[in-house]
Short mmCIF file of C-alpha atoms in Angstrom, two decimals:
data_model
loop_
_atom_site.label_atom_id
_atom_site.label_comp_id
_atom_site.label_asym_id
_atom_site.label_seq_id
_atom_site.Cartn_x
_atom_site.Cartn_y
_atom_site.Cartn_z
CA UNK K 1 -23.12 -101.70 77.78
CA UNK K 2 -23.82 -105.28 78.86
CA UNK K 3 -21.28 -104.85 81.67
CA UNK K 4 -23.04 -101.89 83.25
CA UNK K 5 -25.69 -103.70 85.37
CA UNK K 6 -23.08 -105.73 87.26
CA UNK K 7 -20.90 -102.63 87.68
CA UNK K 8 -23.73 -100.60 89.10
CA UNK K 9 -24.83 -103.46 91.36
CA UNK K 10 -21.31 -103.65 92.73
CA UNK K 11 -21.35 -99.93 93.42
CA UNK K 12 -24.66 -100.21 95.27
CA UNK K 13 -23.37 -103.07 97.41
CA UNK K 14 -20.16 -101.19 98.18
CA UNK K 15 -22.17 -98.29 99.51
CA UNK K 16 -24.23 -100.48 101.82
CA UNK K 17 -23.48 -102.14 105.12
CA UNK K 18 -24.19 -105.50 103.49
CA UNK K 19 -20.61 -105.79 102.23
CA UNK K 20 -19.10 -106.78 105.56
CA UNK K 21 -21.91 -109.28 106.11
CA UNK K 22 -21.09 -110.82 102.76
CA UNK K 23 -17.45 -111.11 103.78
CA UNK K 24 -18.40 -112.82 107.03
CA UNK K 25 -20.52 -115.31 105.11
CA UNK K 26 -17.75 -115.92 102.60
CA UNK K 27 -19.74 -114.74 99.59
CA UNK K 28 -16.83 -113.34 97.63
CA UNK K 29 -17.52 -114.42 94.08
CA UNK K 30 -21.22 -113.92 93.55
CA UNK K 31 -21.09 -110.17 93.06
CA UNK K 32 -20.28 -108.65 89.71
CA UNK K 33 -16.87 -106.95 89.90
CA UNK K 34 -16.37 -103.24 89.43
CA UNK K 35 -15.26 -102.15 85.98
CA UNK K 36 -11.75 -103.48 85.35
CA UNK K 37 -8.96 -100.95 85.54
CA UNK K 38 -8.59 -100.52 81.77
CA UNK K 39 -5.22 -101.27 80.21
CA UNK K 40 -3.09 -98.35 79.20
CA UNK K 41 -3.07 -97.39 75.57
CA UNK K 42 -4.11 -94.70 73.15
CA UNK K 43 -7.82 -93.91 73.11
CA UNK K 44 -9.78 -95.05 70.11
CA UNK K 45 -12.99 -93.51 68.87
CA UNK K 46 -15.36 -94.69 66.20
CA UNK K 47 -17.90 -92.29 64.86
CA UNK K 48 -17.30 -89.93 67.77
CA UNK K 49 -18.32 -92.56 70.33
CA UNK K 50 -16.27 -93.51 73.34
CA UNK K 51 -14.26 -96.72 73.05
CA UNK K 52 -15.06 -99.60 75.45
CA UNK K 53 -11.84 -98.88 77.40
CA UNK K 54 -12.79 -95.22 77.77
CA UNK K 55 -16.29 -96.15 78.92
CA UNK K 56 -14.91 -98.61 81.48
CA UNK K 57 -12.51 -95.97 82.78
CA UNK K 58 -15.29 -93.40 83.03
CA UNK K 59 -17.55 -95.80 84.96
CA UNK K 60 -14.65 -96.84 87.19
CA UNK K 61 -13.84 -93.26 88.16
CA UNK K 62 -17.50 -92.41 88.62
CA UNK K 63 -17.97 -95.42 90.92
CA UNK K 64 -14.89 -94.46 92.90
CA UNK K 65 -15.90 -90.79 93.19
CA UNK K 66 -19.47 -91.61 94.25
CA UNK K 67 -18.28 -94.06 96.90
CA UNK K 68 -15.73 -91.60 98.29
CA UNK K 69 -18.36 -88.87 98.44
CA UNK K 70 -20.84 -91.20 100.18
CA UNK K 71 -18.35 -92.21 102.85
CA UNK K 72 -16.80 -88.79 103.34
CA UNK K 73 -20.24 -87.21 103.60
CA UNK K 74 -20.95 -89.03 106.85
CA UNK K 75 -21.04 -86.73 109.87
CA UNK K 76 -18.61 -88.79 111.91
CA UNK K 77 -15.87 -88.74 109.24
CA UNK K 78 -13.12 -86.08 109.67
CA UNK K 79 -13.16 -83.66 106.75
CA UNK K 80 -9.81 -81.97 107.29
CA UNK K 81 -6.43 -83.03 108.62
CA UNK K 82 -7.02 -80.85 111.68
CA UNK K 83 -10.05 -82.95 112.64
CA UNK K 84 -7.98 -86.16 112.62
CA UNK K 85 -6.60 -87.66 115.84
CA UNK K 86 -2.97 -86.64 116.35
CA UNK K 87 -1.52 -90.02 115.30
CA UNK K 88 -3.54 -90.19 112.08
CA UNK K 89 -2.65 -86.59 111.26
CA UNK K 90 1.07 -87.31 111.69
CA UNK K 91 0.80 -90.31 109.38
CA UNK K 92 -0.84 -88.49 106.49
CA UNK K 93 1.31 -85.36 106.80
CA UNK K 94 4.50 -87.37 106.68
CA UNK K 95 3.27 -89.14 103.54
CA UNK K 96 2.42 -85.96 101.66
CA UNK K 97 5.39 -84.83 99.57
CA UNK K 98 5.56 -81.19 98.53
CA UNK K 99 6.65 -79.42 95.38
CA UNK K 100 6.44 -75.67 95.89
CA UNK K 101 7.94 -75.10 92.46
CA UNK K 102 5.11 -76.96 90.69
CA UNK K 103 2.51 -76.44 93.43
CA UNK K 104 1.42 -80.00 94.09
CA UNK K 105 1.15 -82.51 96.94
CA UNK K 106 1.69 -86.21 96.33
CA UNK K 107 0.66 -88.79 98.93
CA UNK K 108 3.15 -91.59 98.48
CA UNK K 109 1.99 -95.17 99.06
CA UNK K 110 4.72 -97.82 99.40
CA UNK K 111 4.42 -100.63 96.84
CA UNK K 112 2.51 -98.36 94.44
CA UNK K 113 5.44 -97.06 92.36
CA UNK K 114 6.32 -94.45 94.98
CA UNK K 115 10.07 -94.82 94.37
CA UNK K 116 9.67 -93.67 90.78
CA UNK K 117 7.45 -90.77 91.82
CA UNK K 118 10.14 -89.72 94.27
CA UNK K 119 12.66 -89.84 91.43
CA UNK K 120 10.43 -87.49 89.45
CA UNK K 121 10.14 -85.09 92.39
CA UNK K 122 13.91 -85.00 92.76
CA UNK K 123 14.38 -84.29 89.05
CA UNK K 124 11.73 -81.55 89.15
CA UNK K 125 13.50 -79.91 92.06
CA UNK K 126 16.96 -80.26 90.47
CA UNK K 127 18.31 -82.71 93.06
CA UNK K 128 18.61 -85.54 90.52
CA UNK K 129 19.81 -85.28 86.95
CA UNK K 130 17.57 -87.92 85.40
CA UNK K 131 14.80 -90.35 86.35
CA UNK K 132 16.97 -93.08 84.82
CA UNK K 133 19.86 -92.74 87.30
CA UNK K 134 20.55 -96.35 88.39
CA UNK K 135 20.37 -97.54 91.97
CA UNK K 136 17.71 -97.77 94.66
CA UNK K 137 15.92 -94.72 95.92
CA UNK K 138 16.96 -92.69 98.96
CA UNK K 139 13.51 -92.13 100.46
CA UNK K 140 14.45 -89.26 102.76
CA UNK K 141 17.03 -86.88 101.31
CA UNK K 142 16.13 -84.04 98.90
CA UNK K 143 12.40 -84.48 99.55
CA UNK K 144 10.06 -82.04 101.31
CA UNK K 145 7.37 -83.47 103.59
CA UNK K 146 4.25 -81.52 104.46
CA UNK K 147 4.56 -82.67 108.08
CA UNK K 148 7.77 -80.66 108.48
CA UNK K 149 5.96 -77.37 107.85
CA UNK K 150 4.12 -74.98 110.16
CA UNK K 151 0.32 -75.30 110.52
CA UNK K 152 -0.41 -72.22 108.44
CA UNK K 153 1.95 -73.44 105.69
CA UNK K 154 0.25 -76.83 105.74
CA UNK K 155 -3.23 -75.34 105.48
CA UNK K 156 -2.26 -73.07 102.58
CA UNK K 157 -0.84 -75.94 100.53
CA UNK K 158 -3.76 -78.25 101.27
CA UNK K 159 -6.14 -75.56 100.07
CA UNK K 160 -4.31 -74.28 96.99
CA UNK K 161 -2.05 -77.07 95.65
CA UNK K 162 -2.95 -79.87 93.23
CA UNK K 163 -3.20 -83.11 95.23
CA UNK K 164 -2.90 -86.66 93.92
CA UNK K 165 -2.17 -90.24 94.94
CA UNK K 166 -1.91 -93.64 93.26
CA UNK K 167 -3.70 -96.79 94.44
CA UNK K 168 -3.36 -100.53 93.87
CA UNK K 169 -5.36 -103.71 94.40
CA UNK K 170 -5.01 -104.25 98.18
CA UNK K 171 -4.18 -107.98 98.05
CA UNK K 172 -1.70 -107.48 95.23
CA UNK K 173 -0.02 -104.70 97.22
CA UNK K 174 0.21 -106.92 100.32
CA UNK K 175 1.72 -109.77 98.30
CA UNK K 176 4.24 -107.40 96.74
CA UNK K 177 5.25 -106.14 100.19
CA UNK K 178 5.53 -109.70 101.54
CA UNK K 179 7.72 -110.96 98.69
CA UNK K 180 9.96 -107.90 98.72
CA UNK K 181 10.44 -107.35 102.45
CA UNK K 182 10.68 -110.95 103.64
CA UNK K 183 12.29 -112.40 100.54
CA UNK K 184 14.91 -109.73 99.86
CA UNK K 185 15.39 -107.20 102.69
CA UNK K 186 17.44 -108.43 105.65
CA UNK K 187 16.43 -105.47 107.81
CA UNK K 188 12.77 -106.48 107.56
CA UNK K 189 13.54 -110.15 108.10
CA UNK K 190 15.32 -109.31 111.35
CA UNK K 191 12.90 -106.64 112.56
CA UNK K 192 9.58 -108.24 111.61
CA UNK K 193 10.25 -111.75 110.30
CA UNK K 194 11.89 -113.12 113.44
CA UNK K 195 9.01 -111.82 115.57
CA UNK K 196 6.33 -113.18 113.21
CA UNK K 197 7.84 -116.67 113.19
CA UNK K 198 8.33 -116.63 116.97
CA UNK K 199 4.73 -115.55 117.47
CA UNK K 200 2.95 -117.93 115.07
CA UNK K 201 5.14 -121.00 114.69
CA UNK K 202 5.93 -123.69 117.21
CA UNK K 203 9.67 -124.03 117.76
CA UNK K 204 10.33 -121.05 115.50
CA UNK K 205 12.94 -119.49 117.75
CA UNK K 206 15.85 -120.38 115.47
CA UNK K 207 14.44 -118.67 112.37
CA UNK K 208 16.38 -115.81 110.79
CA UNK K 209 13.10 -114.28 109.66
CA UNK K 210 13.68 -115.11 105.99
CA UNK K 211 11.22 -118.00 105.89
CA UNK K 212 7.99 -116.26 106.90
CA UNK K 213 5.04 -117.88 105.15
CA UNK K 214 2.33 -115.78 103.50
CA UNK K 215 -0.21 -117.21 105.96
CA UNK K 216 1.95 -116.16 108.91
CA UNK K 217 2.26 -112.69 107.42
CA UNK K 218 -1.52 -112.38 107.02
CA UNK K 219 -2.09 -113.59 110.58
CA UNK K 220 0.34 -110.92 111.76
CA UNK K 221 -1.61 -108.26 109.84
CA UNK K 222 -4.86 -109.55 111.31
CA UNK K 223 -3.51 -109.05 114.83
CA UNK K 224 -2.01 -105.61 114.17
CA UNK K 225 -3.70 -102.25 114.71
CA UNK K 226 -4.06 -100.71 111.23
CA UNK K 227 -3.02 -97.28 112.48
CA UNK K 228 0.27 -98.63 113.85
CA UNK K 229 1.27 -100.82 110.92
CA UNK K 230 4.44 -100.41 108.92
CA UNK K 231 3.73 -98.13 105.96
CA UNK K 232 4.38 -100.92 103.45
CA UNK K 233 1.25 -102.78 104.55
CA UNK K 234 -0.79 -100.05 106.22
CA UNK K 235 -4.10 -99.54 104.37
CA UNK K 236 -4.00 -96.75 101.82
CA UNK K 237 -6.95 -95.10 103.55
CA UNK K 238 -4.92 -94.72 106.75
CA UNK K 239 -1.84 -93.49 104.89
CA UNK K 240 -3.53 -90.82 102.77
CA UNK K 241 -6.89 -90.08 104.47
CA UNK K 242 -8.95 -89.35 101.31
CA UNK K 243 -11.78 -87.80 103.36
CA UNK K 244 -9.56 -85.37 105.26
CA UNK K 245 -7.57 -84.52 102.12
CA UNK K 246 -9.59 -83.79 98.98
CA UNK K 247 -7.46 -85.26 96.22
CA UNK K 248 -7.82 -83.79 92.76
CA UNK K 249 -6.71 -87.00 91.06
CA UNK K 250 -6.47 -90.65 92.08
CA UNK K 251 -4.41 -92.69 89.66
CA UNK K 252 -4.11 -96.47 89.62
CA UNK K 253 -1.21 -98.87 89.39
CA UNK K 254 -3.04 -100.68 86.60
CA UNK K 255 -2.88 -97.58 84.38
CA UNK K 256 0.36 -96.31 85.83
CA UNK K 257 2.00 -94.71 82.80
CA UNK K 258 -1.17 -93.18 81.36
CA UNK K 259 -2.27 -91.78 84.70
CA UNK K 260 1.25 -90.57 85.47
CA UNK K 261 1.36 -88.78 82.11
CA UNK K 262 -1.94 -87.11 83.00
CA UNK K 263 -0.46 -85.80 86.27
CA UNK K 264 2.79 -84.63 84.64
CA UNK K 265 0.83 -82.77 81.99
CA UNK K 266 -1.43 -81.16 84.60
CA UNK K 267 1.46 -79.87 86.73
CA UNK K 268 3.17 -78.66 83.52
CA UNK K 269 6.33 -80.66 84.08
CA UNK K 270 9.08 -80.17 81.48
CA UNK K 271 8.55 -82.32 78.41
CA UNK K 272 11.77 -84.27 78.95
CA UNK K 273 10.45 -85.69 82.23
CA UNK K 274 8.61 -88.98 81.83
CA UNK K 275 7.59 -91.70 84.23
CA UNK K 276 10.52 -94.13 84.62
CA UNK K 277 10.48 -97.70 83.42
CA UNK K 278 10.40 -100.44 86.03
CA UNK K 279 13.79 -101.18 87.58
CA UNK K 280 15.44 -104.37 86.26
CA UNK K 281 15.65 -105.91 89.75
CA UNK K 282 11.92 -105.48 90.44
CA UNK K 283 9.84 -108.68 90.47
CA UNK K 284 6.24 -107.84 89.50
CA UNK K 285 3.24 -109.61 90.98
CA UNK K 286 1.36 -111.30 88.15
CA UNK K 287 -2.28 -112.42 88.21
CA UNK K 288 -1.04 -116.02 88.26
CA UNK K 289 1.22 -115.36 91.25
CA UNK K 290 -1.60 -113.71 93.19
CA UNK K 291 -3.94 -116.60 92.30
CA UNK K 292 -1.38 -119.10 93.60
CA UNK K 293 -0.85 -117.39 96.94
CA UNK K 294 -4.53 -116.68 97.61
CA UNK K 295 -5.64 -120.19 96.70
CA UNK K 296 -2.94 -121.76 98.88
CA UNK K 297 -3.83 -119.70 101.93
CA UNK K 298 -6.47 -120.54 104.52
CA UNK K 299 -9.71 -118.91 103.43
CA UNK K 300 -10.43 -117.99 107.04
CA UNK K 301 -7.39 -115.74 107.13
CA UNK K 302 -8.37 -113.86 103.98
CA UNK K 303 -12.00 -113.47 105.05
CA UNK K 304 -11.04 -112.19 108.49
CA UNK K 305 -8.45 -109.81 107.05
CA UNK K 306 -10.74 -108.19 104.46
CA UNK K 307 -12.57 -105.86 106.88
CA UNK K 308 -9.23 -104.28 107.80
CA UNK K 309 -8.68 -103.30 104.15
CA UNK K 310 -12.32 -102.92 103.15
CA UNK K 311 -12.08 -99.15 102.63
CA UNK K 312 -9.25 -99.66 100.15
CA UNK K 313 -11.35 -102.18 98.22
CA UNK K 314 -14.53 -100.12 98.25
CA UNK K 315 -13.29 -96.53 97.91
CA UNK K 316 -10.90 -97.33 95.07
CA UNK K 317 -13.24 -99.80 93.31
CA UNK K 318 -11.28 -103.03 93.51
CA UNK K 319 -13.04 -106.42 93.44
CA UNK K 320 -12.92 -108.63 96.49
CA UNK K 321 -10.58 -111.60 96.01
CA UNK K 322 -12.20 -114.67 94.57
CA UNK K 323 -11.16 -117.64 96.73
CA UNK K 324 -13.99 -120.03 95.92
CA UNK K 325 -13.14 -123.69 95.36
CA UNK K 326 -14.29 -123.47 91.75
CA UNK K 327 -12.01 -120.53 91.00
CA UNK K 328 -9.02 -122.06 92.74
CA UNK K 329 -9.34 -125.33 90.79
CA UNK K 330 -8.46 -123.53 87.57
#
């Protein structure tokens, strides 16, 4: 109960125009954070009362739902995919995966466990034998995208199917994309890395694109149009358009297995289907890793980048990154 005042204050600030002003002034640590995304685990009740974790989760979802309703209730905000500009409509429709058999739509967000969700879809549709089949995911074959359907088919599914997506702390997602794409994937090093180094580093013409710094990556994001970004670092809001698509459930990366189990139960998936364990080759972003990168990056870059991702922070109730000198000393 002692946490509630700071939670509610954060929700009020999120809903006001004062948030961007705070970012501009660099006041990132003086606001109470939203309720933490509670750790997964079995619920516990004492005397019929909700456990602290359950209360935190309830407040978190209420904060998120209220903020989404407040934003999406504005007159200027598109309230259906057909009201979106053509480019934005194409983006969201090609990120909505369809299961006609189980009557659901899943908006996949890269770097938010989307590979494992695609494995589940393939198993549900009979294209894959098990979620535990080794190897990296083929992100195109044996999947049905809403954007490939006719307008009347799209409208029917948007109206009648269960719709869900999963979200993640925006800075953690960006760091995960940076480490994966520029540290491991040659295609991204050649396509994006070489250009980033050439653009932001003196005498960087000889780089193979595999030595992009995190600061250079953030500067690149700062200069990019959000609507034209690669999907791995495009804001979740732009990918999934939560005002134009009314999602029935928004799960979080922090409660991945519990929230995934909730979805699987709701769609009545066969009992043998469970959310897969993390692949052995995957390198998770820890709180310590995120702290290191943020505190060793120019504060100006982070402050200037935040407005581009502010809807992801505010709509999905994630705290702004703390980059104060006091925090970074520890």
